[in-house]
Coordinates of C-alpha atoms in Angstrom, one line a residue:
Chain A
M1 CA 0.0 0.0 0.0
V2 CA 1.4 3.3 -1.2
M3 CA 0.7 6.0 1.3
K4 CA 1.6 9.6 0.5
G5 CA 4.7 8.2 -1.3
K6 CA 6.3 11.2 -1.4
N7 CA 6.4 11.9 2.3
Y8 CA 9.3 8.9 2.9
L9 CA 10.9 9.4 -1.0
S10 CA 12.0 12.9 -0.7
G11 CA 12.0 15.5 2.2
N12 CA 14.2 15.7 4.7
N13 CA 15.7 12.8 6.6
S14 CA 13.5 13.4 9.9
A15 CA 10.5 13.2 7.9
S16 CA 10.8 10.7 6.1
F17 CA 11.6 8.6 9.1
V18 CA 8.7 9.5 10.6
A19 CA 6.6 9.1 7.8
I20 CA 7.7 5.8 7.6
F21 CA 7.3 5.0 11.4
K22 CA 3.9 6.5 10.9
R23 CA 3.2 4.1 8.2
D24 CA 3.8 0.8 9.2
I25 CA 1.7 2.0 12.6
R26 CA -1.0 3.0 10.8
L27 CA -0.5 -0.3 8.5
A28 CA -0.3 -2.7 12.0
L29 CA -3.3 -0.6 13.1
R30 CA -5.8 -1.4 10.1
N31 CA -5.0 -5.4 10.1
G32 CA -7.4 -5.4 12.8
I33 CA -7.2 -7.9 15.3
G34 CA -4.3 -9.1 13.5
S35 CA -2.1 -6.3 14.7
F36 CA -2.6 -7.6 18.4
I37 CA -1.8 -11.3 17.5
A38 CA 1.7 -10.9 19.4
V39 CA 0.0 -10.1 22.3
I40 CA -2.5 -12.7 22.0
F41 CA 0.4 -15.5 21.5
F42 CA 2.3 -14.0 24.5
V43 CA -1.3 -14.2 26.7
I44 CA -1.9 -18.1 25.4
T45 CA 1.8 -19.2 26.0
V46 CA 2.1 -17.9 29.1
T47 CA -1.1 -20.0 30.1
L48 CA 0.0 -22.6 28.5
F49 CA 3.3 -23.1 31.3
P50 CA 0.7 -23.5 34.6
L51 CA -0.9 -26.1 32.7
A52 CA 1.8 -28.1 31.6
V53 CA 4.4 -27.9 34.6
G54 CA 1.2 -27.9 37.3
P55 CA -0.5 -25.2 38.8
E56 CA 1.8 -25.2 41.9
L57 CA 2.7 -21.9 43.5
N58 CA 6.1 -22.2 44.7
L59 CA 7.1 -23.7 41.5
L60 CA 5.6 -21.0 39.2
T61 CA 7.1 -18.4 41.5
R62 CA 10.5 -19.8 40.6
V63 CA 9.6 -20.1 37.1
A64 CA 7.9 -16.9 36.5
P65 CA 10.6 -14.6 35.3
G66 CA 11.8 -17.3 32.5
V67 CA 8.4 -18.2 31.7
L68 CA 7.6 -14.4 30.7
W69 CA 10.6 -13.6 29.4
V70 CA 11.0 -17.0 26.8
C71 CA 7.3 -16.2 25.6
A72 CA 8.3 -12.3 25.1
L73 CA 11.4 -13.7 22.8
L74 CA 9.0 -15.9 20.9
S75 CA 6.0 -13.7 20.3
T76 CA 8.4 -10.9 19.1
M77 CA 10.2 -13.6 16.5
L78 CA 6.1 -14.3 15.5
S79 CA 5.8 -10.9 13.8
L80 CA 9.1 -10.3 12.1
D81 CA 8.4 -12.5 9.1
S82 CA 6.4 -9.5 8.1
L83 CA 8.3 -7.1 9.0
F84 CA 9.8 -6.5 5.5
R85 CA 7.7 -9.2 3.0
E86 CA 5.1 -7.2 2.5
D87 CA 6.8 -4.3 1.2
F88 CA 9.4 -6.6 -0.4
E89 CA 6.6 -8.0 -2.7
D90 CA 4.9 -5.4 -3.8
G91 CA 7.6 -3.1 -4.8
N92 CA 7.1 -0.3 -1.6
L93 CA 11.0 -1.9 -0.7
E94 CA 12.3 -0.9 -3.8
Q95 CA 11.3 2.4 -4.0
I96 CA 12.0 2.9 -0.4
V97 CA 15.6 2.1 -0.7
L98 CA 15.9 4.8 -4.2
G99 CA 14.5 7.4 -1.4
V100 CA 16.6 10.1 0.2
L101 CA 16.4 8.0 3.9
P102 CA 19.7 6.0 4.1
L103 CA 19.1 2.4 4.4
E104 CA 19.9 2.0 7.9
L105 CA 17.3 4.7 9.5
V106 CA 14.9 2.7 7.3
V107 CA 15.8 -0.1 9.3
L108 CA 15.6 1.5 12.5
S109 CA 12.3 3.2 12.1
K110 CA 10.6 0.2 11.0
A111 CA 12.2 -1.7 13.7
F112 CA 10.6 0.9 16.2
A113 CA 7.3 0.3 14.5
H114 CA 7.6 -3.0 15.0
W115 CA 9.0 -2.5 18.7
V116 CA 5.5 0.3 19.4
T117 CA 3.2 -2.4 17.9
T118 CA 4.2 -5.8 19.7
G119 CA 7.0 -5.1 22.3
L120 CA 5.5 -2.3 23.9
P121 CA 1.8 -4.3 24.3
L122 CA 3.5 -7.2 25.6
I123 CA 5.4 -4.5 28.1
I124 CA 2.2 -3.8 29.2
C125 CA 0.7 -6.8 29.8
A126 CA 3.8 -8.7 31.3
P127 CA 2.6 -7.3 35.0
V128 CA -0.8 -9.2 34.8
L129 CA 0.7 -12.4 33.5
A130 CA 3.3 -12.0 36.5
V131 CA 1.0 -11.7 39.3
L132 CA -1.0 -15.1 37.5
L133 CA 2.4 -16.8 37.8
N134 CA 2.4 -15.9 41.2
M135 CA 5.7 -14.2 40.8
S136 CA 7.2 -12.6 43.8
G137 CA 6.2 -8.7 44.0
K138 CA 10.2 -7.3 44.4
G139 CA 10.5 -8.1 40.4
F140 CA 8.0 -6.2 39.1
I141 CA 9.6 -3.4 38.4
V142 CA 12.9 -4.9 37.2
L143 CA 10.3 -6.9 35.1
I144 CA 9.0 -3.9 33.4
L145 CA 12.7 -2.2 33.3
S146 CA 14.4 -5.4 31.6
L147 CA 11.6 -6.0 28.9
L148 CA 11.8 -2.4 28.4
L149 CA 15.4 -2.5 27.4
G150 CA 15.3 -6.3 25.9
T151 CA 12.0 -6.2 23.5
P152 CA 13.7 -2.9 21.5
A153 CA 17.2 -5.1 21.4
L154 CA 15.0 -8.2 20.2
S155 CA 12.9 -6.0 17.4
M156 CA 16.4 -4.8 15.9
I157 CA 18.3 -8.1 16.5
G158 CA 15.4 -9.7 14.4
T159 CA 15.6 -7.2 11.6
V160 CA 18.7 -8.9 10.7
G161 CA 16.9 -12.5 10.5
A162 CA 13.7 -10.6 8.7
A163 CA 15.8 -8.6 6.0
L164 CA 18.4 -12.0 5.1
T165 CA 14.9 -13.9 4.6
V166 CA 13.2 -11.5 3.0
S167 CA 13.5 -12.6 -0.5
L168 CA 12.7 -16.6 0.6
R169 CA 9.2 -17.6 0.0
R170 CA 9.1 -19.4 3.0
G171 CA 11.3 -17.7 5.6
G172 CA 9.4 -18.0 8.8
V173 CA 11.0 -20.8 10.4
L174 CA 14.6 -19.8 9.3
I175 CA 14.1 -16.4 10.9
A176 CA 13.8 -18.2 13.7
L177 CA 16.5 -20.4 13.9
L178 CA 18.7 -17.1 12.8
V179 CA 17.5 -14.7 15.4
L180 CA 17.1 -16.9 18.6
P181 CA 20.7 -17.9 18.9
L182 CA 21.8 -14.4 18.6
S183 CA 19.1 -13.2 21.1
V184 CA 20.4 -15.6 23.9
P185 CA 22.4 -13.1 25.7
I186 CA 19.5 -10.7 25.9
L187 CA 17.1 -13.4 27.4
I188 CA 19.7 -14.3 29.8
F189 CA 20.1 -11.0 31.2
G190 CA 16.8 -10.0 31.1
V191 CA 16.0 -13.4 33.3
G192 CA 19.2 -12.7 35.4
A193 CA 18.2 -9.5 36.2
V194 CA 14.6 -10.2 37.0
E195 CA 15.8 -13.1 39.3
G196 CA 18.4 -10.8 40.7
A197 CA 16.2 -8.7 42.0
I198 CA 13.8 -11.3 43.6
F199 CA 16.4 -13.4 45.5
G200 CA 18.6 -10.3 46.4
L201 CA 21.7 -10.9 44.2
G202 CA 21.4 -7.2 42.8
E203 CA 20.1 -6.8 39.3
R204 CA 21.6 -3.7 38.6
S205 CA 24.9 -5.2 36.8
P206 CA 22.4 -7.3 34.5
L207 CA 20.4 -4.4 33.6
L208 CA 23.7 -2.5 32.8
I209 CA 24.9 -5.1 30.4
L210 CA 21.4 -5.6 29.1
A211 CA 21.1 -2.0 28.5
G212 CA 25.0 -2.5 26.4
G213 CA 23.5 -5.1 24.8
F214 CA 20.3 -2.7 23.2
V215 CA 22.5 0.3 22.5
A216 CA 25.1 -2.5 20.2
S217 CA 22.1 -3.7 18.6
L218 CA 20.8 -0.4 17.8
V219 CA 23.9 0.9 16.3
L220 CA 25.1 -2.8 14.6
A221 CA 21.9 -4.2 13.7
P222 CA 20.6 -1.9 11.2
I223 CA 24.1 -1.8 9.3
A224 CA 23.8 -5.9 8.9
S225 CA 19.9 -5.5 8.3
A226 CA 20.6 -2.8 5.4
A227 CA 23.3 -4.6 3.8
A228 CA 21.0 -7.8 3.5
L229 CA 17.8 -5.7 2.5
K230 CA 20.2 -4.2 -0.6
M231 CA 21.5 -7.9 -1.7
A232 CA 17.5 -8.3 -1.8
V233 CA 16.5 -5.9 -4.3
E234 CA 19.0 -6.1 -6.4
Chain B
M1 CA 56.5 -3.3 3.1
T2 CA 57.8 -6.3 1.1
K3 CA 55.9 -8.5 3.1
A4 CA 52.2 -6.5 2.5
K5 CA 53.1 -6.9 -1.1
N6 CA 53.7 -10.5 -0.6
F7 CA 50.5 -11.1 1.1
R8 CA 48.6 -9.2 -1.6
L9 CA 49.9 -11.3 -4.3
N10 CA 49.3 -14.7 -2.3
F11 CA 45.8 -13.3 -1.6
H12 CA 45.3 -12.9 -5.7
F13 CA 47.2 -15.8 -6.4
L14 CA 44.8 -18.2 -5.7
A15 CA 41.6 -15.7 -6.7
N16 CA 41.8 -18.1 -10.2
P17 CA 40.0 -21.4 -9.8
A18 CA 41.9 -23.4 -12.0
R19 CA 45.0 -21.9 -10.6
F20 CA 43.5 -22.9 -7.1
I21 CA 43.0 -26.2 -8.2
R22 CA 46.3 -26.2 -9.7
F23 CA 48.3 -25.1 -6.6
T24 CA 46.2 -27.5 -4.2
N25 CA 46.9 -30.3 -6.3
K26 CA 50.4 -29.8 -5.4
I27 CA 50.7 -29.4 -1.6
F28 CA 47.0 -31.8 -1.3
P29 CA 49.8 -35.1 -0.5
W30 CA 51.9 -33.1 1.9
V31 CA 48.6 -31.7 3.9
L32 CA 47.6 -35.3 3.8
I33 CA 50.5 -37.2 5.0
I34 CA 51.0 -34.6 8.0
A35 CA 47.3 -34.8 9.0
I36 CA 47.3 -38.8 9.2
A37 CA 51.1 -38.7 10.9
S38 CA 50.2 -36.4 13.4
I39 CA 46.5 -37.9 14.3
V40 CA 47.9 -41.2 14.6
S41 CA 51.0 -40.5 16.8
G42 CA 48.9 -37.8 18.6
L43 CA 46.4 -40.6 19.1
I44 CA 49.1 -43.2 20.4
L45 CA 51.3 -40.7 22.5
G46 CA 48.4 -39.8 24.1
L47 CA 46.0 -42.8 24.6
A48 CA 48.6 -45.4 25.6
I49 CA 52.1 -43.9 26.6
V50 CA 51.5 -40.6 28.2
P51 CA 51.0 -41.8 32.5
P52 CA 47.2 -41.1 33.9
D53 CA 46.3 -37.8 35.7
Y54 CA 47.4 -38.0 39.5
Q55 CA 43.3 -37.4 40.2
Q56 CA 41.6 -38.3 37.2
G57 CA 43.0 -41.1 36.0
D58 CA 42.6 -42.5 32.6
A59 CA 39.4 -40.0 32.1
Y60 CA 41.2 -37.2 31.5
R61 CA 42.6 -38.6 27.9
I62 CA 39.4 -37.0 26.3
I63 CA 41.4 -33.3 26.5
F64 CA 43.3 -35.0 23.3
V65 CA 40.2 -34.9 21.4
H66 CA 37.8 -31.9 23.2
V67 CA 40.4 -29.7 23.3
P68 CA 41.7 -29.4 19.3
S69 CA 37.7 -29.9 18.3
A70 CA 37.0 -26.7 20.4
W71 CA 40.0 -24.9 19.3
M72 CA 39.3 -25.6 15.6
G73 CA 35.5 -25.1 15.9
L74 CA 36.2 -21.7 16.8
F75 CA 39.0 -21.2 14.3
I76 CA 37.2 -22.3 11.8
Y77 CA 34.3 -20.0 12.3
A78 CA 36.9 -17.1 12.3
V79 CA 38.3 -18.5 8.7
M80 CA 34.8 -18.2 7.4
A81 CA 34.1 -14.5 9.0
F82 CA 37.0 -13.4 7.4
S83 CA 36.7 -15.0 3.9
C84 CA 33.1 -13.5 4.3
A85 CA 34.5 -10.3 4.8
V86 CA 36.9 -10.7 1.9
G87 CA 34.1 -12.1 -0.3
I88 CA 31.9 -9.1 0.6
I89 CA 34.9 -6.4 0.3
W90 CA 37.2 -7.8 -2.5
R91 CA 34.8 -9.9 -4.5
H92 CA 37.4 -12.7 -4.3
P93 CA 35.8 -15.7 -6.6
L94 CA 36.8 -18.2 -3.9
A95 CA 36.1 -16.9 -0.4
F96 CA 32.2 -17.3 -0.4
L97 CA 33.5 -21.1 -1.6
I98 CA 36.1 -21.2 1.5
S99 CA 33.2 -20.4 4.1
K100 CA 30.7 -22.6 2.1
A101 CA 33.1 -25.6 2.6
S102 CA 34.0 -24.9 6.1
A103 CA 30.7 -24.4 7.9
P104 CA 29.7 -28.4 7.9
I105 CA 33.6 -29.2 9.4
G106 CA 33.3 -26.4 11.8
A107 CA 30.2 -27.4 12.8
C108 CA 30.9 -31.1 13.2
F109 CA 34.2 -30.0 15.2
T110 CA 31.9 -27.8 17.3
F111 CA 29.5 -31.0 17.8
I112 CA 32.6 -33.5 18.5
C113 CA 33.4 -31.0 21.4
L114 CA 30.0 -31.0 23.1
L115 CA 29.9 -34.4 22.9
T116 CA 33.1 -35.3 24.3
G117 CA 32.7 -32.0 27.1
S118 CA 30.0 -34.2 27.8
L119 CA 31.3 -37.9 27.9
W120 CA 34.0 -36.3 30.5
G121 CA 31.7 -34.4 32.4
Q122 CA 29.5 -37.4 33.4
P123 CA 32.3 -39.4 35.2
M124 CA 34.4 -36.2 36.5
W125 CA 31.6 -33.5 37.3
G126 CA 28.6 -36.2 38.0
T127 CA 26.7 -34.5 35.0
W128 CA 26.3 -34.8 31.3
W129 CA 25.6 -31.4 30.5
V130 CA 25.9 -28.1 32.9
W131 CA 24.0 -24.7 32.2
D132 CA 27.4 -22.4 32.0
A133 CA 28.7 -20.0 29.9
R134 CA 31.4 -21.5 28.0
L135 CA 29.0 -24.9 27.0
T136 CA 25.8 -22.4 26.4
S137 CA 27.7 -20.2 24.2
M138 CA 29.5 -23.3 22.6
L139 CA 26.1 -24.5 22.1
V140 CA 25.1 -21.4 20.4
L141 CA 28.2 -21.6 18.2
L142 CA 26.5 -24.9 17.1
F143 CA 23.3 -23.2 16.4
L144 CA 25.0 -20.0 14.5
Y145 CA 27.0 -23.3 11.9
I146 CA 23.4 -25.0 11.8
G147 CA 21.7 -21.4 10.6
Y148 CA 24.4 -20.0 8.2
I149 CA 24.2 -23.7 6.5
A150 CA 20.4 -23.7 6.3
L151 CA 19.9 -20.1 4.8
N152 CA 23.1 -20.8 2.4
S153 CA 21.1 -23.8 0.9
A154 CA 17.7 -22.2 1.4
F155 CA 18.3 -19.7 -1.6
Q156 CA 17.7 -20.7 -5.1
D157 CA 20.8 -18.8 -6.4
S158 CA 23.8 -19.7 -4.8
H159 CA 25.7 -16.7 -5.3
K160 CA 23.0 -14.4 -3.5
G161 CA 22.7 -17.1 -1.0
A162 CA 26.3 -16.9 -0.4
R163 CA 26.2 -13.4 0.4
A164 CA 22.9 -13.2 2.5
S165 CA 24.3 -15.6 4.8
S166 CA 27.8 -14.2 4.7
I167 CA 26.4 -11.3 6.5
L168 CA 24.7 -13.9 9.0
V169 CA 28.3 -15.2 9.5
L170 CA 29.7 -11.4 10.4
V171 CA 26.8 -10.9 12.6
G172 CA 27.7 -14.2 14.7
V173 CA 31.2 -13.2 14.9
I174 CA 30.0 -11.4 18.5
N175 CA 30.1 -14.9 19.8
L176 CA 33.5 -15.7 19.9
P177 CA 34.7 -13.7 22.1
I178 CA 32.2 -14.5 24.4
V179 CA 33.1 -18.4 24.1
K180 CA 36.6 -17.7 24.3
F181 CA 36.4 -15.6 27.6
S182 CA 33.4 -17.0 29.0
V183 CA 35.6 -19.4 31.6
D184 CA 37.3 -15.8 32.4
W185 CA 34.4 -13.5 32.9
W186 CA 31.9 -16.1 34.7
N187 CA 33.5 -18.2 37.3
T188 CA 31.7 -21.4 36.4
L189 CA 32.5 -25.4 36.7
H190 CA 34.1 -25.2 33.1
Q191 CA 38.1 -24.7 33.6
P192 CA 39.9 -22.1 32.3
A193 CA 42.1 -23.0 29.6
T194 CA 45.1 -25.1 30.0
I195 CA 47.9 -24.1 27.8
S196 CA 47.2 -20.8 27.0
K197 CA 49.9 -19.6 29.8
I198 CA 53.1 -20.1 27.4
D199 CA 55.4 -20.0 30.3
S200 CA 53.3 -21.7 33.2
P201 CA 51.0 -23.7 31.4
S202 CA 48.7 -25.5 34.2
I203 CA 49.5 -29.2 32.2
D204 CA 52.7 -31.3 32.7
S205 CA 54.9 -31.2 29.9
S206 CA 54.5 -34.6 29.0
M207 CA 51.0 -34.6 28.0
I208 CA 51.4 -31.0 26.0
A209 CA 53.2 -33.1 23.4
P210 CA 50.4 -35.4 22.4
L211 CA 48.1 -32.0 22.7
L212 CA 49.8 -30.1 20.2
L213 CA 50.6 -33.1 17.8
M214 CA 46.7 -33.2 17.9
I215 CA 46.2 -30.1 17.2
V216 CA 48.5 -29.9 14.3
G217 CA 46.8 -33.1 13.2
F218 CA 43.3 -31.5 13.2
M219 CA 44.4 -28.5 11.7
T220 CA 45.7 -30.2 8.5
Y221 CA 42.7 -33.0 8.4
Y222 CA 40.6 -29.3 8.2
F223 CA 42.9 -28.4 5.5
T224 CA 42.9 -31.9 3.2
T225 CA 38.6 -31.9 3.8
L226 CA 38.2 -28.0 3.0
I227 CA 40.5 -28.7 -0.2
I228 CA 38.1 -31.5 -1.4
R229 CA 35.1 -29.5 -0.5
V230 CA 36.2 -26.6 -2.5
R231 CA 37.4 -28.4 -5.6
S232 CA 34.4 -30.5 -5.7
E233 CA 32.6 -27.1 -5.7
I234 CA 34.6 -25.1 -8.2
I235 CA 33.9 -28.8 -10.5
D236 CA 30.7 -28.9 -9.4
R237 CA 29.7 -25.0 -10.8
R238 CA 31.8 -26.2 -13.9
I239 CA 29.4 -29.1 -14.5
K240 CA 26.7 -26.7 -14.4
K241 CA 28.1 -24.0 -16.8
I242 CA 28.7 -26.9 -18.9
R243 CA 25.0 -28.1 -19.1
L244 CA 23.5 -24.9 -19.2
E245 CA 25.2 -24.2 -22.2
Q246 CA 24.3 -27.4 -23.9
T247 CA 21.0 -27.0 -23.1
R248 CA 21.2 -23.7 -24.6
A249 CA 23.3 -24.5 -28.4
M250 CA 20.5 -27.4 -27.8
N251 CA 17.4 -24.9 -28.2
E252 CA 19.0 -22.4 -30.5

């Protein structure tokens, strides 16, 4: 869908950046229930855990941070496939590549839109699900903080997988294979921060490492994704 | 200055596939002989001649396979990353071939490293597997190899697949220092490096000889398989090209 094409094809960088961001958000919202699919997936997978491991409250308290983080990771993966695919298939991506905005910033803008439509709703839902899993109250603020730092990093890392598989017809499963190993550090330190707060080991250092991972992915992932997108439209 | 010039020359020397095949034909027997000789002598020395450890008995002997394969797992990934960078920057015609041919070998070495470590861990640590940093990051390395192989083969156009997957290799390089330094950064069950300290290695001198022999053996084994795989890839491409020309001639 082309919307006010000239907004992201000409003009200055910041205007194009905002235009692409707004366009992706609008496309996601017009998708109806589809735009909330990641959150619904998140809620459903989290509720599967008490059913599978048993409703014992002590056990759930112990595994709650890990379960929430793994499910957040998986639901972020779920929506990556469509990040560049539709634009690639209808030719919009070629137009965007030809536009004024450097491709790295395009990736950043689209990743930001992806985070707003998937990561942010997850963070809003997470505390409610944490209550359902009987998570200790000491971990709530750190859970939100760690997700605030971690989910944008996951979106950024995810852009690399989405860009690499954009020209493949069935890239969905492949994205998970490419992206999940790279997201392992984010998962480890995200869970580590929450458990550190709950068990009194301290949440400061895992949160700082998480912030470092976020900044690193913010800088490095767009470079790799932009290179992959350039190859795809050649 | 001359050294840099020599490197440049060598660098382009093998760019021609025909020249690569001629060159490797010459060195192949020698590399093969070194590989067989050092693996056989290293195994005999390590498994039969070197005395058992005062604490671990005979079980420690698995390090003569475990440590070299761990090194090769990391080394081959580094080779792949280097050749992918060369392929992207200079469009060196053989770079992507080397990277593609190396991946399954590196994945095998990484798997052997995990397997032997697990076999050793059962009697020594009392468990097959622990989720400590070294083991986990090595497992991630195996996943990166598998992801590279999967992405590379997912494209119909092999050149496109090679270029896309080379980006993945370069992104995955971030894992190499994590594997290498995980035992220093985190205080975990896995012991720190044994022979990194050249002047005071924490291993008896009689055990170093078989270990070094095995490392040389694994390294040359890698070169022999690499040569075979790159050569067959070159031949495969030639066959495809010839077939393409034949069908084109038939259609005309």
